[in-house]
Amino acid sequence: MYFASDNAGPVHPQVLAAVAEANDGYAMGYGNDPLTAEVQAQIRDLFEAPEAMVHFVPTGTAANVLALGCLANPWDTIFCARHSHIQMDECNAPEFYSGAKLTTVGHGDKLDPKVLRKKIAATGVLGVHGAQRGPISITQVTEFGQIYTLTELAELTAVAKDFDCPVHLDGARFANALVALNCSPADMTWRLGVDAVSFGGTKNGCMGVEAVVIFDPAKAWEFELRRKRGAHLFSKLRYLSAQMKGYLAGDLWKTTARQANDNCARLTAGLKDAGVVFDFEPQANMIFCQLRRDAHKRLQAAGAMYYLLDGPLDGPDENLLPARLVCDWSISDERIDQFIEIVKG
Amino acid sequence: MYFASDNAGPVHPQVLAAVAEANDGYAMGYGNDPLTAEVQAQIRDLFEAPEAMVHFVPTGTAANVLALGCLANPWDTIFCARHSHIQMDECNAPEFYSGAKLTTVGHGDKLDPKVLRKKIAATGVLGVHGAQRGPISITQVTEFGQIYTLTELAELTAVAKDFDCPVHLDGARFANALVALNCSPADMTWRLGVDAVSFGGTKNGCMGVEAVVIFDPAKAWEFELRRKRGAHLFSKLRYLSAQMKGYLAGDLWKTTARQANDNCARLTAGLKDAGVVFDFEPQANMIFCQLRRDAHKRLQAAGAMYYLLDGPLDGPDENLLPARLVCDWSISDERIDQFIEIVKG
Amino acid sequence: MYFASDNAGPVHPQVLAAVAEANDGYAMGYGNDPLTAEVQAQIRDLFEAPEAMVHFVPTGTAANVLALGCLANPWDTIFCARHSHIQMDECNAPEFYSGAKLTTVGHGDKLDPKVLRKKIAATGVLGVHGAQRGPISITQVTEFGQIYTLTELAELTAVAKDFDCPVHLDGARFANALVALNCSPADMTWRLGVDAVSFGGTKNGCMGVEAVVIFDPAKAWEFELRRKRGAHLFSKLRYLSAQMKGYLAGDLWKTTARQANDNCARLTAGLKDAGVVFDFEPQANMIFCQLRRDAHKRLQAAGAMYYLLDGPLDGPDENLLPARLVCDWSISDERIDQFIEIVKG
Amino acid sequence: MYFASDNAGPVHPQVLAAVAEANDGYAMGYGNDPLTAEVQAQIRDLFEAPEAMVHFVPTGTAANVLALGCLANPWDTIFCARHSHIQMDECNAPEFYSGAKLTTVGHGDKLDPKVLRKKIAATGVLGVHGAQRGPISITQVTEFGQIYTLTELAELTAVAKDFDCPVHLDGARFANALVALNCSPADMTWRLGVDAVSFGGTKNGCMGVEAVVIFDPAKAWEFELRRKRGAHLFSKLRYLSAQMKGYLAGDLWKTTARQANDNCARLTAGLKDAGVVFDFEPQANMIFCQLRRDAHKRLQAAGAMYYLLDGPLDGPDENLLPARLVCDWSISDERIDQFIEIVKG
């Protein structure tokens, strides 16, 4: 019963098969191989962006910070939600790669366009003294499992454009949002004014690969230099590309994302039925809820894995423990139902 | 006929099998899984260093620059050969990760202890004005395919110790040197005073994994923070560990290294027989030689892959083209012999 | 009628005289001159810290960021008030020099020990993922002109010590606080657990000099290297030392600070008498108040200089304009009274 | 008898008088004062560059590294002489401010256009792997007291332009070169293709001020942000501008430079007369010569100040000690003659 994270599950067999298939004979290193070119083209097609730059990196943090490095100056500030991965979980990597400062907008996981506007407007007004207006980074799905609607995204990008600020989309769970919104990658990105995307694979069935998509191809060479300087250029890059190929084939990426979201919906329904209180209405594959202490004890005894949270999600009742449960594509209905039964006690 | 690089060949089946074997069920991310602990322990055993820090990263550059970041202060200079990977092929990643300057010692690929001593002695004499004495980075096998004997390594580390400078060993081709010297990992590292090692896997049969071994465990936490801040912490780290497990099992790493060296010896013998002039006597799996223009044309026509070099290795006779040929473990005798035959014309 | 900033006034004649006096003959550069040693010793005496490191830099930002660079690791976060100079007015210099992230504590200019404790406690709990606990930076006098009592400072340093976090005191207006508290420099710093101080001179009568005092002398060489690497090591350093000598002579620094505070008190009394509403009760040499629009117009017409503020200090009544008025030592009673008269209309 | 450095002498009285004159009343900080604008305009006139960006910083290292930061990308390499200030005497400040690597050209103080061309041509040929071609930094007067003729400068800038590399001129001793060449500032800079100049004041009579001149005004805002982020923006900037005003008035800067050069010529003639061997023919205000041991002892006994050098300038005869003697504008004929007499013994 692994609900600790969507990085705890196995690699999808189709992804592993694609890696094995790529393991045939010789290929030039560093991305100068035909497979890499083929998969880059697939992603450009997927995003309906024939000119876009597409490159593969092994971690989500690398995707985020290399993209942000291309969008931010060292004297800028990057606007993001307080509960965003770049602010909470990347150990100063964004600052290291960009030189920029991070400015948190609001107190939660979701950017509010009004608060964003106010924060940007208040930035750079001191002339050379303070940090300057830099990129906005939007996390879709958010760190608390919420999904921005296309309208909400459009409101945020509109604010950004009003101030000529570029927009980055942290899509570590891009697929989970996309299938929930039932839109196209283009709809969720450049059509709204997004400039750079971290298109996640790792959390959704891959071993360790993310695509960075930057719609302005003029940034491509800079990105390559930043990737190399950051020590993220794989020599045997075809094995990153192969993962992505397996991930895209037959829309596997959507299938696994739907599966994960469906798993989460099943778990949500069961827990609600069991009377569990939710901090947020789950919209993708993550649940933030309050587990009763006795339920938690039974779950622990049964070997269930998930995180208890502190601080901002603390429940008022000390008998209720705030927990995060993440469903990946691979978790079985049996395990989900078993978890629910244990909660019911 | 792929002699372009030892990153052009396939992943060894045993490594891929280990990855597939690891792809079973759930495991905590970020290295908090039992497989990672198991393989870390194996490497500590291998190095006879029960206290050593062992961590896995996906690229050789990451291994080098994270290790150097732990050894160098931002106001130091790192001493290295002019033809070293950190100086020539890492696009300022060493400077980015350490803040330090690089000082090249000599003009070739191998550090001379006398020149090293002179360079270190001349450093830091201006008090606060110049860069300070920092780590020495030794590449074993060197970029031109040469191997330091244990005595030569000892002379270098002795110079370093005379000045209290820490020592890093860039072992992207660690195995190729070790089997040629027929010594143990401990003999080639900490017994000589090496403080940190990049223990390469990628060039010798893995997909993308290197172990960083730092013998002073007090550096371990700093390393972990630097790895995370550098965006090199894999979430599904078990798949790096699995590669390394497959690489170590049954001493595969030595077997593939010996195979690569043997392949190189076979190619060397054939080329010598064909009258080819060598710039260096090959000692591991790399050849730097002068190809006649007509031979090069025939090789190109036959689809052989290798690099022509410029500059420092330029031959005096313009009819001779300086070339680099690298043998990996996988290249077959047939391909080697075919290459030789084409050279003979 | 210059109330724009305490950097708008002239250099005190005694400081300029000390510079002129130092301009006699030859002296070794870079601080290797007897005058520098003499003034360093004076500051050690002043702080009753015979072992402390004392160095001079030309700007307050340099003092802050070099001190913080010595206290913070690149993976740390620095805790500071939202309205602190390092957060609002140093254009990412703290991030540049330390690599660390800044975490704001509360929404104002003053750190609350309870909020500080909560913020520190919530930091580093994610292991390697988030920024680690780093130094606390306290601004005395705060950016809104408030003074921490010694008790308040002790509460903050106690929190810091509970978490082994070092403490930096941004004392750009150190003297203004000290004379108001009527304590000694030691009382306000190391006796409370402060590790490093930016001891300001520029705002209080000097031309451009701040002393950095770090009480652990083991940090001295690192500081010197950071200062040089930051390009802040003056070649003709005696002219910084000379300013500081003139500043200290006969306790000029206390005299000018008292004068500035007294000037502010006179202005405060007059404005209160004129019915002006204050956002904070002035405690040092700065006033944050609401000027009526008509008064503002008359002041502008008369050539008075001060800043109108936005955002966080916005008054509810649009007829009231939030303003910052800063008094330096040099402003005359006539000018103050003239300002008050104009406000009265 | 101070020949240690041109930073050992006093500030010229005219410069100090200008500072005192500026110390009248109130002025906006951070360069928003009329005096600063006035002196910026003077320098634009001086360089016949009405659009150029002109800003003042307190140290020569700051001038160099902020200018280089505007010209170099973090993945570039900066080309400079081995014996240049940025390579030998700035403790990694160029790397810190630019992120770039430094590549030394040749082994001495002067760039040879053929060697420069070869070094640039050999850079960037590895695609993304190595550092990319960045700015060329030329030091005029060189660290060994040599002056590039305008023809020599033109040859260097032509090489740079062939590769689209920007050009920086480190003019810490700009004036000494200019009066020796009897040309205009424009002749020695933008007319030859120089993009950015560190126009030194400190070594030639000021207290601590250098002007950075960048001829492309599009870089101006970036420079201001870099200066602030580097903590080099003076709050009371008028006192930097005042020094520069005093320095320019009545062409004082040329007068002091001529005086320094003449002092050096007098010392040179006397030492030659005394049989002293010179390593370079002095062209500006610096002498690199071999002092006999007995002469050195007599000079030390008489309190003469200068540096003995090691390494690259070592004389073959151990009885000869390589020495650097620097003349500033202030040294008197009597002191020079006294020094010569002591050498003669």
CSV table of C-alpha atoms in Angstrom, one decimal, chain C residues 109-110 139-142 144-150 152-153 173-181 188 261 281-285:
chain,number,residue,atom,x,y,z
C,109,ASP,CA,10.2,45.4,9.8
C,110,LYS,CA,10.7,43.7,13.2
C,139,THR,CA,18.3,45.0,11.6
C,140,GLN,CA,18.9,47.5,14.3
C,141,VAL,CA,17.4,50.3,13.8
C,142,THR,CA,14.8,48.6,11.7
C,144,PHE,CA,10.7,51.5,9.8
C,145,GLY,CA,12.8,53.3,12.4
C,146,GLN,CA,12.0,50.9,15.3
C,147,ILE,CA,14.5,49.9,17.9
C,148,TYR,CA,14.7,46.4,19.5
C,149,THR,CA,15.2,46.6,23.2
C,150,LEU,CA,18.0,44.5,24.6
C,152,GLU,CA,13.8,41.8,22.5
C,153,LEU,CA,17.2,41.2,21.0
C,173,ARG,CA,22.1,52.7,12.0
C,174,PHE,CA,23.8,51.0,14.9
C,175,ALA,CA,24.7,54.3,16.5
C,176,ASN,CA,21.2,55.6,16.5
C,177,ALA,CA,20.0,52.5,18.3
C,178,LEU,CA,22.8,52.4,20.7
C,179,VAL,CA,22.4,56.0,22.0
C,180,ALA,CA,18.7,55.5,22.3
C,181,LEU,CA,19.2,52.3,24.3
C,188,MET,CA,24.0,45.1,22.0
C,261,ASN,CA,17.6,61.2,16.9
C,281,GLU,CA,6.2,55.9,17.0
C,282,PRO,CA,9.6,57.2,15.9
C,283,GLN,CA,12.4,55.7,18.0
C,284,ALA,CA,15.5,56.8,16.2
C,285,ASN,CA,15.9,59.1,13.2
